[in-house]
Amino acid sequence: MLKNLMLGEHKVVSRSLSSVLVLLLSLAPVGAEAYEGSYADAEVHMVDFFQRTQGAKQLIANMDRARITDAIVFGLPVVKKWSLSEPKQPRYVFGDDSPVYYYGMTDEIVAREVESLPPRQRQRLHPFINGFNPTDQNAVEHIERMLKWRPGFWQGIGEVLTRHDSLTALTEGEQARADHPAMMKVYQLAARYDLPVIVHSNITSERERSPLYLGEIENALKGNPKTRIIWAHAGASNTLLRRQSLDFVLPELRQLLERYPNLYVLGSWSLRDLMIPEEGKADPQWIQLIKDYPDRFMLGSDLVGTFKNLAKALHGWDPVLDHLPASIAEKVAQTNMLKLLSEAEQTAATPVKKRS
């Protein structure tokens, strides 16, 4: 009898193990393998909202631990003010009601950090200019001055902050938008120098359940066909995700990608949460969109001044990469960003008459 009980238990355990195996196999991506390649990080803020940083050496050390070969680095174009009305020094940009204001010195901080590295490490960082007011029609003068002061150093422009949740309300001065006349001048300058431009432009507000601001990024794309515009997070943000479903982002993005070959998409954690609505399970519609436009997506950590979470941020995209063919996964994880930068590295600080 004891033998029969043991045999029965063995059969139950075997059936349970088989069920678990079937379940695991059903969850595994079909026709794809786990991504084990390298990454390129297309969005690292070298400083935080107080212009403080752990420094480029710490960034490189964390890149090495995360299998990140290259990173686009830039500052934060605004700095948090400590207002007299506040009882203590703010510790976070949204920690009190004090405003933020545009701060051109951020570019110099980034440049000095990059230049502090040995040459081989320096080559792994790709600095972008963003220390300008995107509502100032003289902003192009600052950008061109920076390009001429360090010939061949700057490889792009951005991240330019336009529509951006509560940060918009805190920013002193005129409201920035992706199609502001000052920004249209920036895109034209970028085309002359063949530099990509990263733009943060929310697709909607916190309350409107429709693509309220979509026309602004579309106007920028339509009016500047020779400028490669990288749309940060495809207009999504953590704040928007908390407020609404953002179901309209995917169909609207598909239409933009079809209409405008100069549009590229930078995915960080907010867009990742749209693509991976359940733990470890990527939305097949987003996977298909990437397959349809495999050269137009890249990844970014969106870290701000501290870099210990680089690996977590980039490897968090693995559920998406694992569902893609190996060749496309490598493009999204690394080579799309590097390819986009290759022309900029060759032509930085040298105006070009016409792109081939």
Short mmCIF file of C-alpha atoms in Angstrom, two decimals:
data_model
loop_
_atom_site.label_atom_id
_atom_site.label_comp_id
_atom_site.label_asym_id
_atom_site.label_seq_id
_atom_site.Cartn_x
_atom_site.Cartn_y
_atom_site.Cartn_z
CA MET A 1 0.00 0.00 0.00
CA LEU A 2 2.83 2.39 0.86
CA LYS A 3 4.40 1.59 -2.50
CA ASN A 4 1.13 2.39 -4.30
CA LEU A 5 0.85 5.70 -2.43
CA MET A 6 4.40 6.61 -3.40
CA LEU A 7 3.69 5.74 -7.03
CA GLY A 8 0.54 7.86 -6.94
CA GLU A 9 2.39 10.81 -5.47
CA HIS A 10 5.08 10.40 -8.14
CA LYS A 11 2.46 10.56 -10.88
CA VAL A 12 0.88 13.68 -9.36
CA VAL A 13 4.27 15.41 -9.11
CA SER A 14 5.14 14.40 -12.68
CA ARG A 15 1.84 15.78 -13.97
CA SER A 16 2.41 19.02 -12.02
CA LEU A 17 5.92 19.42 -13.40
CA SER A 18 4.64 18.77 -16.90
CA SER A 19 1.94 21.40 -16.48
CA VAL A 20 4.49 23.95 -15.27
CA LEU A 21 6.75 23.13 -18.24
CA VAL A 22 3.89 23.58 -20.69
CA LEU A 23 3.02 26.90 -19.08
CA LEU A 24 6.60 28.15 -19.28
CA LEU A 25 6.87 27.10 -22.91
CA SER A 26 3.63 28.89 -23.73
CA LEU A 27 4.99 32.11 -22.23
CA ALA A 28 8.29 31.94 -24.08
CA PRO A 29 8.59 34.07 -27.23
CA VAL A 30 8.12 32.07 -30.40
CA GLY A 31 10.98 32.17 -32.88
CA ALA A 32 13.20 34.31 -30.67
CA GLU A 33 15.92 33.86 -28.10
CA ALA A 34 16.79 35.76 -24.94
CA TYR A 35 18.76 38.87 -25.81
CA GLU A 36 22.36 38.58 -24.63
CA GLY A 37 24.01 41.34 -26.64
CA SER A 38 25.24 44.81 -25.75
CA TYR A 39 23.26 48.01 -25.31
CA ALA A 40 23.60 51.67 -26.22
CA ASP A 41 21.92 54.15 -23.90
CA ALA A 42 20.32 57.03 -25.81
CA GLU A 43 19.22 59.10 -22.81
CA VAL A 44 21.49 59.87 -19.87
CA HIS A 45 21.18 63.16 -18.03
CA MET A 46 24.67 63.83 -16.71
CA VAL A 47 23.25 66.12 -14.01
CA ASP A 48 20.11 66.34 -11.89
CA PHE A 49 17.77 69.32 -11.47
CA PHE A 50 20.30 70.96 -9.15
CA GLN A 51 23.09 70.43 -11.73
CA ARG A 52 24.78 67.87 -9.46
CA THR A 53 26.31 64.65 -10.75
CA GLN A 54 28.11 61.49 -9.70
CA GLY A 55 30.44 62.23 -12.59
CA ALA A 56 31.48 60.68 -15.88
CA LYS A 57 33.81 58.14 -14.23
CA GLN A 58 30.90 56.65 -12.28
CA LEU A 59 28.82 56.62 -15.45
CA ILE A 60 31.47 54.64 -17.32
CA ALA A 61 31.86 52.19 -14.43
CA ASN A 62 28.13 51.48 -14.41
CA MET A 63 28.05 51.19 -18.19
CA ASP A 64 30.71 48.47 -17.96
CA ARG A 65 28.63 46.53 -15.43
CA ALA A 66 25.53 46.78 -17.63
CA ARG A 67 27.07 45.79 -21.01
CA ILE A 68 26.48 49.32 -22.32
CA THR A 69 29.05 50.28 -24.94
CA ASP A 70 27.94 53.87 -25.67
CA ALA A 71 25.69 56.56 -24.24
CA ILE A 72 24.20 59.83 -25.39
CA VAL A 73 24.73 62.30 -22.54
CA PHE A 74 23.31 65.73 -21.90
CA GLY A 75 22.48 68.00 -19.00
CA LEU A 76 19.17 69.33 -17.77
CA PRO A 77 18.23 72.65 -19.37
CA VAL A 78 16.49 73.87 -16.22
CA VAL A 79 17.66 74.21 -12.61
CA LYS A 80 15.53 74.19 -9.46
CA LYS A 81 15.41 77.46 -7.55
CA TRP A 82 15.57 77.67 -3.75
CA SER A 83 13.03 80.42 -3.16
CA LEU A 84 13.11 82.69 -0.13
CA SER A 85 9.54 81.64 0.63
CA GLU A 86 10.55 78.00 1.15
CA PRO A 87 11.53 76.96 4.71
CA LYS A 88 14.31 74.59 3.67
CA GLN A 89 16.50 73.76 0.70
CA PRO A 90 14.58 71.60 -1.80
CA ARG A 91 15.77 68.02 -2.27
CA TYR A 92 13.68 67.20 -5.34
CA VAL A 93 12.41 69.19 -8.29
CA PHE A 94 8.77 68.65 -7.23
CA GLY A 95 9.53 68.86 -3.51
CA ASP A 96 8.05 72.36 -3.14
CA ASP A 97 6.47 75.17 -5.16
CA SER A 98 9.71 76.91 -6.18
CA PRO A 99 10.09 77.29 -9.96
CA VAL A 100 12.77 76.03 -12.33
CA TYR A 101 14.53 78.32 -14.79
CA TYR A 102 16.63 77.79 -17.92
CA TYR A 103 20.33 77.27 -17.20
CA GLY A 104 22.87 77.45 -20.03
CA MET A 105 25.80 76.34 -17.85
CA THR A 106 24.53 72.76 -17.97
CA ASP A 107 26.28 72.24 -21.34
CA GLU A 108 29.62 73.31 -19.88
CA ILE A 109 29.21 70.91 -16.94
CA VAL A 110 28.59 68.05 -19.38
CA ALA A 111 31.54 69.04 -21.57
CA ARG A 112 33.96 69.20 -18.64
CA GLU A 113 32.81 65.82 -17.32
CA VAL A 114 33.30 64.17 -20.72
CA GLU A 115 36.69 65.85 -21.19
CA SER A 116 37.84 64.59 -17.78
CA LEU A 117 37.91 61.01 -19.11
CA PRO A 118 40.79 59.22 -20.84
CA PRO A 119 40.42 59.29 -24.64
CA ARG A 120 39.15 55.69 -25.02
CA GLN A 121 36.42 56.21 -22.43
CA ARG A 122 35.57 59.66 -23.82
CA GLN A 123 34.79 58.09 -27.19
CA ARG A 124 31.98 56.07 -25.58
CA LEU A 125 30.03 59.19 -24.58
CA HIS A 126 28.18 61.25 -27.18
CA PRO A 127 27.34 64.72 -25.81
CA PHE A 128 24.27 66.70 -26.89
CA ILE A 129 23.57 70.41 -26.34
CA ASN A 130 20.40 71.33 -24.42
CA GLY A 131 21.24 74.36 -22.25
CA PHE A 132 18.98 76.86 -24.00
CA ASN A 133 15.49 78.31 -23.70
CA PRO A 134 13.33 76.67 -26.41
CA THR A 135 11.05 79.72 -26.52
CA ASP A 136 13.92 82.14 -27.24
CA GLN A 137 14.41 82.84 -30.94
CA ASN A 138 18.05 83.65 -30.15
CA ALA A 139 18.60 80.09 -28.88
CA VAL A 140 20.22 79.13 -32.19
CA GLU A 141 23.02 81.62 -31.47
CA HIS A 142 23.88 79.82 -28.23
CA ILE A 143 23.87 76.44 -29.97
CA GLU A 144 26.07 77.60 -32.83
CA ARG A 145 28.45 79.29 -30.40
CA MET A 146 28.82 76.01 -28.48
CA LEU A 147 29.46 74.12 -31.70
CA LYS A 148 32.20 76.52 -32.73
CA TRP A 149 33.85 76.65 -29.31
CA ARG A 150 34.33 72.86 -29.32
CA PRO A 151 34.57 71.79 -32.98
CA GLY A 152 33.68 68.14 -33.48
CA PHE A 153 32.63 67.65 -29.86
CA TRP A 154 28.83 67.96 -29.83
CA GLN A 155 26.96 65.23 -31.68
CA GLY A 156 23.35 66.33 -31.34
CA ILE A 157 20.81 68.64 -29.71
CA GLY A 158 18.53 67.77 -26.79
CA GLU A 159 16.84 66.50 -24.81
CA VAL A 160 14.73 69.62 -25.36
CA LEU A 161 11.94 69.83 -22.77
CA THR A 162 8.62 71.13 -24.11
CA ARG A 163 5.29 69.70 -22.84
CA HIS A 164 6.30 67.84 -19.68
CA ASP A 165 3.67 67.26 -16.99
CA SER A 166 4.14 69.28 -13.78
CA LEU A 167 7.55 70.48 -14.93
CA THR A 168 5.75 72.65 -17.47
CA ALA A 169 3.86 74.45 -14.71
CA LEU A 170 7.05 75.00 -12.68
CA THR A 171 9.12 76.42 -15.55
CA GLU A 172 9.41 80.20 -15.53
CA GLY A 173 8.46 82.12 -18.65
CA GLU A 174 6.68 81.29 -21.87
CA GLN A 175 5.29 77.82 -22.56
CA ALA A 176 7.62 75.70 -24.67
CA ARG A 177 6.23 73.49 -27.42
CA ALA A 178 7.72 71.30 -30.11
CA ASP A 179 6.61 73.59 -32.94
CA HIS A 180 7.42 76.92 -31.29
CA PRO A 181 9.02 79.35 -33.81
CA ALA A 182 12.22 79.27 -31.73
CA MET A 183 12.32 75.48 -31.99
CA MET A 184 11.69 75.60 -35.73
CA LYS A 185 14.89 77.65 -36.00
CA VAL A 186 16.69 75.02 -33.92
CA TYR A 187 15.55 72.25 -36.30
CA GLN A 188 16.80 74.27 -39.25
CA LEU A 189 20.19 74.73 -37.58
CA ALA A 190 20.31 71.01 -36.83
CA ALA A 191 19.68 70.23 -40.50
CA ARG A 192 22.55 72.51 -41.52
CA TYR A 193 24.93 70.69 -39.18
CA ASP A 194 23.32 67.28 -39.76
CA LEU A 195 22.66 66.81 -36.03
CA PRO A 196 19.77 64.76 -34.57
CA VAL A 197 17.41 66.48 -32.13
CA ILE A 198 15.80 64.77 -29.10
CA VAL A 199 12.49 66.36 -28.09
CA HIS A 200 10.31 65.62 -25.07
CA SER A 201 6.77 66.56 -26.05
CA ASN A 202 3.88 64.95 -24.17
CA ILE A 203 1.19 63.64 -26.48
CA THR A 204 -1.56 64.97 -24.21
CA SER A 205 -2.28 66.57 -20.84
CA GLU A 206 -2.97 64.77 -17.59
CA ARG A 207 -6.75 64.99 -18.02
CA GLU A 208 -7.52 64.91 -21.75
CA ARG A 209 -8.03 61.36 -23.01
CA SER A 210 -7.07 62.24 -26.56
CA PRO A 211 -3.82 63.23 -28.33
CA LEU A 212 -4.21 66.92 -27.41
CA TYR A 213 -0.64 67.98 -28.29
CA LEU A 214 0.07 65.55 -31.12
CA GLY A 215 -0.14 68.34 -33.71
CA GLU A 216 2.89 70.08 -32.20
CA ILE A 217 5.31 67.21 -32.80
CA GLU A 218 3.73 66.55 -36.20
CA ASN A 219 4.24 70.18 -37.23
CA ALA A 220 7.89 69.89 -36.26
CA LEU A 221 8.30 66.75 -38.35
CA LYS A 222 6.38 68.09 -41.34
CA GLY A 223 8.16 71.43 -41.36
CA ASN A 224 11.67 69.99 -41.05
CA PRO A 225 11.96 66.92 -43.30
CA LYS A 226 15.79 67.12 -43.35
CA THR A 227 16.07 67.06 -39.55
CA ARG A 228 16.17 63.73 -37.75
CA ILE A 229 13.83 64.22 -34.79
CA ILE A 230 13.92 61.71 -31.93
CA TRP A 231 10.65 61.75 -30.00
CA ALA A 232 11.38 60.92 -26.37
CA HIS A 233 9.02 58.24 -25.04
CA ALA A 234 6.62 58.77 -27.99
CA GLY A 235 4.85 61.40 -25.88
CA ALA A 236 4.24 59.13 -22.89
CA SER A 237 5.23 59.87 -19.31
CA ASN A 238 4.87 58.26 -15.91
CA THR A 239 2.38 60.96 -14.85
CA LEU A 240 0.22 60.38 -17.91
CA LEU A 241 0.27 56.62 -17.35
CA ARG A 242 -1.04 57.12 -13.81
CA ARG A 243 -3.90 59.26 -15.11
CA GLN A 244 -5.06 57.37 -18.17
CA SER A 245 -4.53 54.35 -20.41
CA LEU A 246 -2.87 56.09 -23.39
CA ASP A 247 -4.33 53.48 -25.75
CA PHE A 248 -4.20 56.03 -28.57
CA VAL A 249 -0.39 56.33 -28.50
CA LEU A 250 0.29 53.21 -30.57
CA PRO A 251 -2.07 53.93 -33.52
CA GLU A 252 -1.03 57.59 -33.62
CA LEU A 253 2.66 56.65 -33.54
CA ARG A 254 2.18 54.14 -36.35
CA GLN A 255 0.70 56.85 -38.55
CA LEU A 256 3.54 59.25 -37.77
CA LEU A 257 6.19 56.65 -38.55
CA GLU A 258 4.49 55.92 -41.85
CA ARG A 259 4.25 59.61 -42.83
CA TYR A 260 7.59 60.94 -41.62
CA PRO A 261 10.85 59.07 -42.33
CA ASN A 262 12.68 61.65 -40.20
CA LEU A 263 10.94 60.43 -37.02
CA TYR A 264 12.76 58.20 -34.52
CA VAL A 265 11.48 56.92 -31.17
CA LEU A 266 13.44 56.93 -27.91
CA GLY A 267 12.02 54.46 -25.43
CA SER A 268 12.64 54.82 -21.72
CA TRP A 269 10.77 53.42 -18.73
CA SER A 270 7.47 55.25 -19.36
CA LEU A 271 7.16 53.89 -22.90
CA ARG A 272 8.38 50.52 -21.68
CA ASP A 273 5.42 50.35 -19.29
CA LEU A 274 3.11 50.84 -22.27
CA MET A 275 4.82 48.08 -24.22
CA ILE A 276 4.94 45.68 -21.25
CA PRO A 277 1.55 46.10 -19.54
CA GLU A 278 1.99 42.85 -17.57
CA GLU A 279 5.14 41.65 -15.85
CA GLY A 280 7.40 40.04 -18.43
CA LYS A 281 4.75 40.07 -21.19
CA ALA A 282 5.24 42.41 -24.13
CA ASP A 283 2.19 43.66 -26.04
CA PRO A 284 2.24 41.90 -29.45
CA GLN A 285 0.93 45.04 -31.20
CA TRP A 286 3.96 47.02 -30.04
CA ILE A 287 6.24 44.17 -31.05
CA GLN A 288 4.73 44.25 -34.53
CA LEU A 289 5.21 48.03 -34.75
CA ILE A 290 8.92 47.64 -34.00
CA LYS A 291 9.19 44.85 -36.57
CA ASP A 292 7.52 47.09 -39.15
CA TYR A 293 9.95 49.98 -38.41
CA PRO A 294 13.05 48.20 -37.12
CA ASP A 295 15.45 51.09 -37.81
CA ARG A 296 13.49 53.76 -35.95
CA PHE A 297 13.57 52.68 -32.29
CA MET A 298 16.29 53.05 -29.62
CA LEU A 299 16.47 52.70 -25.84
CA GLY A 300 17.40 55.05 -23.01
CA SER A 301 17.71 54.80 -19.24
CA ASP A 302 16.58 58.42 -18.60
CA LEU A 303 18.69 58.52 -15.43
CA VAL A 304 19.30 61.91 -13.85
CA GLY A 305 22.70 62.61 -12.29
CA THR A 306 23.13 59.18 -10.64
CA PHE A 307 23.88 56.00 -12.53
CA LYS A 308 23.65 52.93 -10.28
CA ASN A 309 20.38 51.81 -11.93
CA LEU A 310 21.71 51.75 -15.51
CA ALA A 311 21.60 47.96 -15.73
CA LYS A 312 18.07 47.77 -14.30
CA ALA A 313 16.82 50.45 -16.70
CA LEU A 314 18.26 48.96 -19.89
CA HIS A 315 17.77 45.28 -19.03
CA GLY A 316 14.15 46.09 -18.19
CA TRP A 317 13.63 46.13 -21.96
CA ASP A 318 14.56 42.46 -22.30
CA PRO A 319 10.93 41.23 -22.47
CA VAL A 320 10.57 43.34 -25.63
CA LEU A 321 13.96 42.42 -27.08
CA ASP A 322 13.35 38.71 -26.38
CA HIS A 323 10.23 38.81 -28.57
CA LEU A 324 12.07 40.29 -31.53
CA PRO A 325 14.20 38.52 -34.14
CA ALA A 326 17.85 38.67 -33.09
CA SER A 327 18.81 41.09 -35.86
CA ILE A 328 16.06 43.57 -34.92
CA ALA A 329 16.71 43.22 -31.19
CA GLU A 330 20.33 44.22 -31.76
CA LYS A 331 19.24 47.24 -33.79
CA VAL A 332 16.88 48.46 -31.09
CA ALA A 333 19.28 47.76 -28.24
CA GLN A 334 22.39 49.24 -29.79
CA THR A 335 23.04 49.79 -33.48
CA ASN A 336 20.15 52.14 -34.37
CA MET A 337 21.55 54.74 -32.00
CA LEU A 338 25.11 54.29 -33.23
CA LYS A 339 24.05 54.49 -36.86
CA LEU A 340 22.10 57.69 -36.20
CA LEU A 341 25.19 59.24 -34.62
CA SER A 342 27.67 58.16 -37.27
CA GLU A 343 26.94 61.04 -39.64
CA ALA A 344 26.82 63.54 -36.79
CA GLU A 345 30.28 62.44 -35.62
CA GLN A 346 31.66 63.07 -39.10
CA THR A 347 29.99 66.43 -39.67
CA ALA A 348 29.69 68.00 -36.19
CA ALA A 349 30.48 71.75 -36.17
CA THR A 350 30.70 71.73 -39.99
CA PRO A 351 27.55 73.01 -41.72
CA VAL A 352 26.42 70.83 -44.59
CA LYS A 353 24.65 72.12 -47.69
CA LYS A 354 22.64 69.06 -48.48
CA ARG A 355 22.09 65.59 -47.06
CA SER A 356 22.34 62.70 -49.47
#
